[in-house]
């Protein structure tokens, strides 16, 4: 991520009009209590959130927002942190339709017993606060209340990286590779590009991360750079028993 992990994207701060726009992908039927469901992870675009994210973590604006109430609208994601051996929660979205630049805020829910499924569209309210000891990037939204706007009801796994931004997926991949024992046997969903016949890489950036995968299917014919989704099981720091779906 940004400060502690050093895995964040080195993105150029773009001068933009502070204009918010959001759209949720994939309509669906109504679920319990009138909440709609979707089988696709929503695509949330918010230029203002991206600029704020850049300013806080790159331009030292954090102290200006410390201990202030905030409301965030975005996709709910869950990361399994093998380094600290804890579960971390996020709300996130993209800068624009290229989906290569993203923003994400770590959240500390008041109630972890009734959380939405990862991939749900949510509204988060809480207090933005500094916590260098426990927050992955030094700041998080504490005492967070999470309201589900659209519930995700698609494919699931122990590690649902389809419900993560590119940055969050990178963090999860590094955990899988370098804290392998913590993830053995967990099911996964992931997205990326083919780096070779048996290697998956970052969906957008060369040199970001690569991880081996195995599959009963033949993937030798897939061209380098082909966008794919994988599902399977994590074994010894690799994406094993994978089903490969070409998305481009």
PDB file of C-alpha atoms in Angstrom:
ATOM      1  CA  UNK A   1       0.000   0.000   0.000  1.00  0.00           C
ATOM      2  CA  UNK A   2       1.256   3.562   0.502  1.00  0.00           C
ATOM      3  CA  UNK A   3       3.672   4.154   3.399  1.00  0.00           C
ATOM      4  CA  UNK A   4       4.324   0.914   5.269  1.00  0.00           C
ATOM      5  CA  UNK A   5       4.179  -1.675   2.522  1.00  0.00           C
ATOM      6  CA  UNK A   6       5.736   0.348  -0.320  1.00  0.00           C
ATOM      7  CA  UNK A   7       3.568  -1.601  -2.751  1.00  0.00           C
ATOM      8  CA  UNK A   8       1.439   1.331  -3.844  1.00  0.00           C
ATOM      9  CA  UNK A   9       1.254   2.641  -7.359  1.00  0.00           C
ATOM     10  CA  UNK A  10       3.600   5.467  -8.275  1.00  0.00           C
ATOM     11  CA  UNK A  11       0.914   7.587  -9.884  1.00  0.00           C
ATOM     12  CA  UNK A  12       1.191  11.106 -11.244  1.00  0.00           C
ATOM     13  CA  UNK A  13      -1.141  13.503  -9.505  1.00  0.00           C
ATOM     14  CA  UNK A  14      -3.562  14.605 -12.158  1.00  0.00           C
ATOM     15  CA  UNK A  15      -5.106  18.048 -12.113  1.00  0.00           C
ATOM     16  CA  UNK A  16      -8.810  17.391 -12.366  1.00  0.00           C
ATOM     17  CA  UNK A  17     -12.051  19.166 -11.702  1.00  0.00           C
ATOM     18  CA  UNK A  18     -13.346  17.887  -8.379  1.00  0.00           C
ATOM     19  CA  UNK A  19     -16.247  16.124  -9.940  1.00  0.00           C
ATOM     20  CA  UNK A  20     -17.726  12.947  -8.510  1.00  0.00           C
ATOM     21  CA  UNK A  21     -19.376  10.352 -10.664  1.00  0.00           C
ATOM     22  CA  UNK A  22     -20.294   6.803  -9.839  1.00  0.00           C
ATOM     23  CA  UNK A  23     -21.897   3.913 -11.566  1.00  0.00           C
ATOM     24  CA  UNK A  24     -22.676   0.407 -10.391  1.00  0.00           C
ATOM     25  CA  UNK A  25     -22.139  -2.405 -12.843  1.00  0.00           C
ATOM     26  CA  UNK A  26     -24.613  -5.181 -13.383  1.00  0.00           C
ATOM     27  CA  UNK A  27     -28.187  -4.691 -12.282  1.00  0.00           C
ATOM     28  CA  UNK A  28     -29.976  -7.324 -10.312  1.00  0.00           C
ATOM     29  CA  UNK A  29     -32.996  -8.463  -8.376  1.00  0.00           C
ATOM     30  CA  UNK A  30     -33.921  -7.072  -4.994  1.00  0.00           C
ATOM     31  CA  UNK A  31     -32.576  -8.923  -1.970  1.00  0.00           C
ATOM     32  CA  UNK A  32     -33.675  -8.880   1.660  1.00  0.00           C
ATOM     33  CA  UNK A  33     -35.000  -5.592   3.058  1.00  0.00           C
ATOM     34  CA  UNK A  34     -35.293  -4.238  -0.471  1.00  0.00           C
ATOM     35  CA  UNK A  35     -31.533  -4.135  -1.136  1.00  0.00           C
ATOM     36  CA  UNK A  36     -30.746  -4.901  -4.767  1.00  0.00           C
ATOM     37  CA  UNK A  37     -28.253  -7.607  -5.627  1.00  0.00           C
ATOM     38  CA  UNK A  38     -25.733  -7.914  -8.427  1.00  0.00           C
ATOM     39  CA  UNK A  39     -23.518 -10.684  -9.781  1.00  0.00           C
ATOM     40  CA  UNK A  40     -20.890  -8.170 -10.932  1.00  0.00           C
ATOM     41  CA  UNK A  41     -18.591  -5.986  -8.862  1.00  0.00           C
ATOM     42  CA  UNK A  42     -19.707  -2.347  -9.314  1.00  0.00           C
ATOM     43  CA  UNK A  43     -17.393   0.104 -11.080  1.00  0.00           C
ATOM     44  CA  UNK A  44     -17.146   3.262  -8.968  1.00  0.00           C
ATOM     45  CA  UNK A  45     -15.538   6.338 -10.518  1.00  0.00           C
ATOM     46  CA  UNK A  46     -14.696   9.274  -8.273  1.00  0.00           C
ATOM     47  CA  UNK A  47     -12.081  11.820  -9.276  1.00  0.00           C
ATOM     48  CA  UNK A  48     -12.394  13.806  -6.048  1.00  0.00           C
ATOM     49  CA  UNK A  49     -11.665  10.755  -3.906  1.00  0.00           C
ATOM     50  CA  UNK A  50      -8.604   9.962  -6.010  1.00  0.00           C
ATOM     51  CA  UNK A  51      -7.233  13.497  -5.625  1.00  0.00           C
ATOM     52  CA  UNK A  52      -7.882  13.386  -1.875  1.00  0.00           C
ATOM     53  CA  UNK A  53      -6.198   9.982  -1.611  1.00  0.00           C
ATOM     54  CA  UNK A  54      -3.150  11.297  -3.478  1.00  0.00           C
ATOM     55  CA  UNK A  55      -2.976  14.430  -1.336  1.00  0.00           C
ATOM     56  CA  UNK A  56      -3.234  12.572   1.964  1.00  0.00           C
ATOM     57  CA  UNK A  57      -0.658   9.906   1.192  1.00  0.00           C
ATOM     58  CA  UNK A  58       1.715  11.779  -1.103  1.00  0.00           C
ATOM     59  CA  UNK A  59       1.373  15.443  -0.162  1.00  0.00           C
ATOM     60  CA  UNK A  60       1.055  15.141   3.626  1.00  0.00           C
ATOM     61  CA  UNK A  61      -2.525  16.397   3.859  1.00  0.00           C
ATOM     62  CA  UNK A  62      -3.345  13.696   6.435  1.00  0.00           C
ATOM     63  CA  UNK A  63      -3.062  15.868   9.558  1.00  0.00           C
ATOM     64  CA  UNK A  64      -5.665  18.261   8.133  1.00  0.00           C
ATOM     65  CA  UNK A  65      -8.243  15.446   8.100  1.00  0.00           C
ATOM     66  CA  UNK A  66      -7.257  13.676  11.322  1.00  0.00           C
ATOM     67  CA  UNK A  67     -10.269  13.035  13.592  1.00  0.00           C
ATOM     68  CA  UNK A  68     -12.813  14.408  11.130  1.00  0.00           C
ATOM     69  CA  UNK A  69     -16.132  12.726  10.225  1.00  0.00           C
ATOM     70  CA  UNK A  70     -16.235  11.285   6.719  1.00  0.00           C
ATOM     71  CA  UNK A  71     -18.635   9.525   4.368  1.00  0.00           C
ATOM     72  CA  UNK A  72     -17.343   7.304   1.563  1.00  0.00           C
ATOM     73  CA  UNK A  73     -19.199   5.546  -1.244  1.00  0.00           C
ATOM     74  CA  UNK A  74     -17.464   2.644  -2.934  1.00  0.00           C
ATOM     75  CA  UNK A  75     -16.863  -1.069  -3.194  1.00  0.00           C
ATOM     76  CA  UNK A  76     -16.394  -3.139  -0.047  1.00  0.00           C
ATOM     77  CA  UNK A  77     -13.285  -5.338   0.018  1.00  0.00           C
ATOM     78  CA  UNK A  78     -11.649  -7.659   2.535  1.00  0.00           C
ATOM     79  CA  UNK A  79      -7.908  -8.370   2.677  1.00  0.00           C
ATOM     80  CA  UNK A  80      -6.350 -11.165   4.687  1.00  0.00           C
ATOM     81  CA  UNK A  81      -3.133  -9.744   6.128  1.00  0.00           C
ATOM     82  CA  UNK A  82      -0.707 -12.592   6.725  1.00  0.00           C
ATOM     83  CA  UNK A  83       1.970 -10.277   8.105  1.00  0.00           C
ATOM     84  CA  UNK A  84      -0.123  -9.074  11.049  1.00  0.00           C
ATOM     85  CA  UNK A  85      -2.451 -12.086  10.869  1.00  0.00           C
ATOM     86  CA  UNK A  86      -5.591 -10.009  10.834  1.00  0.00           C
ATOM     87  CA  UNK A  87      -8.454  -9.175   8.511  1.00  0.00           C
ATOM     88  CA  UNK A  88      -8.538  -5.697   6.995  1.00  0.00           C
ATOM     89  CA  UNK A  89     -11.541  -3.964   5.439  1.00  0.00           C
ATOM     90  CA  UNK A  90     -11.643  -1.339   2.699  1.00  0.00           C
ATOM     91  CA  UNK A  91     -13.909   0.879   0.647  1.00  0.00           C
ATOM     92  CA  UNK A  92     -12.493   1.739  -2.761  1.00  0.00           C
ATOM     93  CA  UNK A  93     -13.042   2.970  -6.297  1.00  0.00           C
ATOM     94  CA  UNK A  94     -11.300   4.200  -9.464  1.00  0.00           C
ATOM     95  CA  UNK A  95     -10.201   7.566 -10.818  1.00  0.00           C
ATOM     96  CA  UNK A  96     -11.732   6.958 -14.254  1.00  0.00           C
ATOM     97  CA  UNK A  97     -12.740   4.319 -16.776  1.00  0.00           C
ATOM     98  CA  UNK A  98      -9.155   3.246 -17.458  1.00  0.00           C
ATOM     99  CA  UNK A  99      -9.382   1.549 -14.023  1.00  0.00           C
ATOM    100  CA  UNK A 100      -5.599   1.673 -13.662  1.00  0.00           C
ATOM    101  CA  UNK A 101      -5.565   4.416 -10.993  1.00  0.00           C
ATOM    102  CA  UNK A 102      -7.503   3.746  -7.833  1.00  0.00           C
ATOM    103  CA  UNK A 103      -8.180   4.960  -4.315  1.00  0.00           C
ATOM    104  CA  UNK A 104      -8.915   2.945  -1.181  1.00  0.00           C
ATOM    105  CA  UNK A 105      -9.573   3.729   2.478  1.00  0.00           C
ATOM    106  CA  UNK A 106      -9.039   1.209   5.244  1.00  0.00           C
ATOM    107  CA  UNK A 107     -12.036   0.992   7.564  1.00  0.00           C
ATOM    108  CA  UNK A 108     -12.584  -0.373  11.062  1.00  0.00           C
ATOM    109  CA  UNK A 109     -16.221  -1.511  11.289  1.00  0.00           C
ATOM    110  CA  UNK A 110     -18.157  -1.048  14.503  1.00  0.00           C
ATOM    111  CA  UNK A 111     -19.779  -4.427  13.876  1.00  0.00           C
ATOM    112  CA  UNK A 112     -17.921  -7.216  12.055  1.00  0.00           C
ATOM    113  CA  UNK A 113     -20.715  -9.761  12.505  1.00  0.00           C
ATOM    114  CA  UNK A 114     -23.053  -8.465   9.793  1.00  0.00           C
ATOM    115  CA  UNK A 115     -20.758  -7.225   7.067  1.00  0.00           C
ATOM    116  CA  UNK A 116     -21.748  -7.157   3.378  1.00  0.00           C
ATOM    117  CA  UNK A 117     -20.160  -9.555   0.926  1.00  0.00           C
ATOM    118  CA  UNK A 118     -16.932  -8.303  -0.651  1.00  0.00           C
ATOM    119  CA  UNK A 119     -17.840  -6.689  -3.951  1.00  0.00           C
ATOM    120  CA  UNK A 120     -20.941  -4.954  -2.569  1.00  0.00           C
ATOM    121  CA  UNK A 121     -21.581  -1.272  -3.161  1.00  0.00           C
ATOM    122  CA  UNK A 122     -21.600   0.430   0.240  1.00  0.00           C
ATOM    123  CA  UNK A 123     -21.742   3.748   2.039  1.00  0.00           C
ATOM    124  CA  UNK A 124     -19.294   4.084   4.935  1.00  0.00           C
ATOM    125  CA  UNK A 125     -19.543   6.702   7.681  1.00  0.00           C
ATOM    126  CA  UNK A 126     -17.011   7.114  10.453  1.00  0.00           C
ATOM    127  CA  UNK A 127     -14.043   9.132  11.675  1.00  0.00           C
ATOM    128  CA  UNK A 128     -10.879   9.484   9.625  1.00  0.00           C
ATOM    129  CA  UNK A 129      -8.019   9.036  12.071  1.00  0.00           C
ATOM    130  CA  UNK A 130      -4.280   8.506  12.273  1.00  0.00           C
ATOM    131  CA  UNK A 131      -3.026   5.204  13.660  1.00  0.00           C
ATOM    132  CA  UNK A 132       0.545   4.499  12.652  1.00  0.00           C
ATOM    133  CA  UNK A 133       0.750   1.404  14.844  1.00  0.00           C
ATOM    134  CA  UNK A 134      -2.173  -0.537  13.391  1.00  0.00           C
ATOM    135  CA  UNK A 135      -3.484   1.026  10.174  1.00  0.00           C
ATOM    136  CA  UNK A 136      -1.676  -0.403   7.160  1.00  0.00           C
ATOM    137  CA  UNK A 137      -0.963   3.045   5.719  1.00  0.00           C
ATOM    138  CA  UNK A 138      -1.037   5.037   8.935  1.00  0.00           C
ATOM    139  CA  UNK A 139      -4.646   6.263   8.567  1.00  0.00           C
ATOM    140  CA  UNK A 140      -8.035   4.576   8.603  1.00  0.00           C
ATOM    141  CA  UNK A 141     -11.722   5.255   9.123  1.00  0.00           C
ATOM    142  CA  UNK A 142     -12.576   4.151  12.649  1.00  0.00           C
ATOM    143  CA  UNK A 143     -15.967   3.430  14.247  1.00  0.00           C
ATOM    144  CA  UNK A 144     -17.256   2.804  10.737  1.00  0.00           C
ATOM    145  CA  UNK A 145     -20.884   2.082  10.013  1.00  0.00           C
ATOM    146  CA  UNK A 146     -21.424   0.299   6.693  1.00  0.00           C
ATOM    147  CA  UNK A 147     -24.680   0.530   4.771  1.00  0.00           C
ATOM    148  CA  UNK A 148     -25.172  -1.827   1.837  1.00  0.00           C
ATOM    149  CA  UNK A 149     -26.481  -0.082  -1.273  1.00  0.00           C
ATOM    150  CA  UNK A 150     -26.185  -3.043  -3.672  1.00  0.00           C
ATOM    151  CA  UNK A 151     -25.324  -6.480  -2.339  1.00  0.00           C
ATOM    152  CA  UNK A 152     -22.837  -8.610  -4.266  1.00  0.00           C
ATOM    153  CA  UNK A 153     -24.221 -12.076  -4.962  1.00  0.00           C
ATOM    154  CA  UNK A 154     -21.767 -13.363  -7.557  1.00  0.00           C
ATOM    155  CA  UNK A 155     -18.955 -15.885  -7.397  1.00  0.00           C
ATOM    156  CA  UNK A 156     -17.162 -15.947  -4.050  1.00  0.00           C
ATOM    157  CA  UNK A 157     -13.989 -17.360  -2.502  1.00  0.00           C
ATOM    158  CA  UNK A 158     -11.937 -17.100   0.678  1.00  0.00           C
ATOM    159  CA  UNK A 159      -9.786 -14.521  -1.115  1.00  0.00           C
ATOM    160  CA  UNK A 160     -12.002 -12.605  -3.521  1.00  0.00           C
ATOM    161  CA  UNK A 161      -9.522 -10.450  -5.421  1.00  0.00           C
ATOM    162  CA  UNK A 162     -12.135  -9.729  -8.089  1.00  0.00           C
ATOM    163  CA  UNK A 163     -13.650  -7.446  -5.442  1.00  0.00           C
ATOM    164  CA  UNK A 164     -10.356  -5.566  -4.992  1.00  0.00           C
ATOM    165  CA  UNK A 165      -8.792  -2.607  -6.745  1.00  0.00           C
ATOM    166  CA  UNK A 166      -5.504  -3.157  -8.541  1.00  0.00           C
ATOM    167  CA  UNK A 167      -3.638  -1.781  -5.514  1.00  0.00           C
ATOM    168  CA  UNK A 168      -5.486  -3.990  -3.039  1.00  0.00           C
ATOM    169  CA  UNK A 169      -4.982  -7.063  -5.210  1.00  0.00           C
ATOM    170  CA  UNK A 170      -1.258  -6.324  -5.258  1.00  0.00           C
ATOM    171  CA  UNK A 171      -1.179  -6.246  -1.466  1.00  0.00           C
ATOM    172  CA  UNK A 172      -3.058  -9.550  -1.278  1.00  0.00           C
ATOM    173  CA  UNK A 173      -0.757 -11.162  -3.854  1.00  0.00           C
ATOM    174  CA  UNK A 174       2.341 -10.154  -1.911  1.00  0.00           C
ATOM    175  CA  UNK A 175       0.799 -11.708   1.179  1.00  0.00           C
ATOM    176  CA  UNK A 176       0.109 -14.941  -0.701  1.00  0.00           C
ATOM    177  CA  UNK A 177       3.652 -15.120  -2.066  1.00  0.00           C
ATOM    178  CA  UNK A 178       5.574 -14.117   1.052  1.00  0.00           C
ATOM    179  CA  UNK A 179       3.354 -15.452   3.837  1.00  0.00           C
ATOM    180  CA  UNK A 180       2.454 -18.625   1.963  1.00  0.00           C
ATOM    181  CA  UNK A 181       1.758 -20.812   4.990  1.00  0.00           C
ATOM    182  CA  UNK A 182      -0.999 -18.470   6.165  1.00  0.00           C
ATOM    183  CA  UNK A 183      -2.979 -18.987   2.941  1.00  0.00           C
ATOM    184  CA  UNK A 184      -2.513 -22.680   2.160  1.00  0.00           C
ATOM    185  CA  UNK A 185      -5.783 -24.283   1.122  1.00  0.00           C
ATOM    186  CA  UNK A 186      -7.757 -21.057   0.775  1.00  0.00           C
ATOM    187  CA  UNK A 187      -9.876 -20.665  -2.350  1.00  0.00           C
ATOM    188  CA  UNK A 188      -9.272 -17.603  -4.478  1.00  0.00           C
ATOM    189  CA  UNK A 189     -10.567 -15.431  -7.320  1.00  0.00           C
ATOM    190  CA  UNK A 190      -8.088 -13.186  -9.141  1.00  0.00           C
ATOM    191  CA  UNK A 191      -7.627 -11.081 -12.250  1.00  0.00           C
ATOM    192  CA  UNK A 192      -4.583 -10.032 -14.220  1.00  0.00           C
ATOM    193  CA  UNK A 193      -2.647 -10.556 -17.449  1.00  0.00           C
ATOM    194  CA  UNK A 194      -0.771 -13.548 -18.719  1.00  0.00           C
ATOM    195  CA  UNK A 195       2.988 -13.055 -18.252  1.00  0.00           C
ATOM    196  CA  UNK A 196       3.779 -16.509 -19.617  1.00  0.00           C
ATOM    197  CA  UNK A 197       2.005 -19.839 -19.989  1.00  0.00           C
ATOM    198  CA  UNK A 198       2.130 -20.365 -16.206  1.00  0.00           C
ATOM    199  CA  UNK A 199       2.560 -16.891 -14.736  1.00  0.00           C
ATOM    200  CA  UNK A 200      -0.033 -14.219 -13.886  1.00  0.00           C
ATOM    201  CA  UNK A 201       0.934 -10.554 -13.615  1.00  0.00           C
ATOM    202  CA  UNK A 202      -0.566  -7.219 -12.618  1.00  0.00           C
ATOM    203  CA  UNK A 203      -3.580  -6.341 -14.801  1.00  0.00           C
ATOM    204  CA  UNK A 204      -2.122  -2.949 -15.757  1.00  0.00           C
ATOM    205  CA  UNK A 205       1.540  -2.497 -14.822  1.00  0.00           C
ATOM    206  CA  UNK A 206       4.620  -4.401 -15.946  1.00  0.00           C
ATOM    207  CA  UNK A 207       7.079  -5.202 -13.168  1.00  0.00           C
ATOM    208  CA  UNK A 208       4.509  -4.788 -10.408  1.00  0.00           C
ATOM    209  CA  UNK A 209       3.933  -8.414  -9.405  1.00  0.00           C
ATOM    210  CA  UNK A 210       3.950 -11.879 -10.939  1.00  0.00           C
ATOM    211  CA  UNK A 211       2.756 -15.126  -9.390  1.00  0.00           C
ATOM    212  CA  UNK A 212       2.898 -18.707 -10.716  1.00  0.00           C
ATOM    213  CA  UNK A 213      -0.323 -20.565 -11.410  1.00  0.00           C
ATOM    214  CA  UNK A 214      -1.159 -24.137 -12.348  1.00  0.00           C
ATOM    215  CA  UNK A 215      -4.095 -25.363 -14.364  1.00  0.00           C
ATOM    216  CA  UNK A 216      -5.327 -28.600 -15.885  1.00  0.00           C
ATOM    217  CA  UNK A 217      -6.221 -26.498 -18.918  1.00  0.00           C
ATOM    218  CA  UNK A 218      -3.653 -25.701 -21.586  1.00  0.00           C
ATOM    219  CA  UNK A 219      -2.653 -22.044 -21.329  1.00  0.00           C
ATOM    220  CA  UNK A 220       0.464 -22.168 -23.508  1.00  0.00           C
ATOM    221  CA  UNK A 221      -1.423 -20.678 -26.434  1.00  0.00           C
ATOM    222  CA  UNK A 222      -2.476 -17.567 -24.508  1.00  0.00           C
ATOM    223  CA  UNK A 223      -0.547 -14.540 -25.698  1.00  0.00           C
ATOM    224  CA  UNK A 224       1.454 -12.509 -23.197  1.00  0.00           C
ATOM    225  CA  UNK A 225      -0.737  -9.639 -22.033  1.00  0.00           C
ATOM    226  CA  UNK A 226      -4.031 -11.518 -22.378  1.00  0.00           C
ATOM    227  CA  UNK A 227      -6.448 -10.381 -19.662  1.00  0.00           C
ATOM    228  CA  UNK A 228      -7.837 -13.270 -17.619  1.00  0.00           C
ATOM    229  CA  UNK A 229      -9.715 -14.200 -14.498  1.00  0.00           C
ATOM    230  CA  UNK A 230      -8.561 -17.161 -12.429  1.00  0.00           C
ATOM    231  CA  UNK A 231     -10.245 -19.219  -9.753  1.00  0.00           C
ATOM    232  CA  UNK A 232      -8.769 -22.046  -7.735  1.00  0.00           C
ATOM    233  CA  UNK A 233      -6.885 -22.796  -4.525  1.00  0.00           C
ATOM    234  CA  UNK A 234      -3.732 -21.349  -2.982  1.00  0.00           C
ATOM    235  CA  UNK A 235      -1.022 -23.957  -2.457  1.00  0.00           C
ATOM    236  CA  UNK A 236       2.548 -23.132  -1.326  1.00  0.00           C
ATOM    237  CA  UNK A 237       2.381 -19.546  -2.479  1.00  0.00           C
ATOM    238  CA  UNK A 238       1.019 -20.327  -5.945  1.00  0.00           C
ATOM    239  CA  UNK A 239      -2.418 -20.125  -7.558  1.00  0.00           C
ATOM    240  CA  UNK A 240      -3.119 -23.833  -7.984  1.00  0.00           C
ATOM    241  CA  UNK A 241      -5.895 -25.914  -9.552  1.00  0.00           C
ATOM    242  CA  UNK A 242      -6.853 -22.845 -11.554  1.00  0.00           C
ATOM    243  CA  UNK A 243      -9.724 -22.358 -13.950  1.00  0.00           C
ATOM    244  CA  UNK A 244      -8.745 -19.698 -16.489  1.00  0.00           C
ATOM    245  CA  UNK A 245     -11.271 -17.406 -18.182  1.00  0.00           C
ATOM    246  CA  UNK A 246     -10.159 -14.992 -20.879  1.00  0.00           C
ATOM    247  CA  UNK A 247     -11.767 -11.572 -20.461  1.00  0.00           C
ATOM    248  CA  UNK A 248     -10.224  -9.827 -23.460  1.00  0.00           C
TER     249      UNK A 248
END
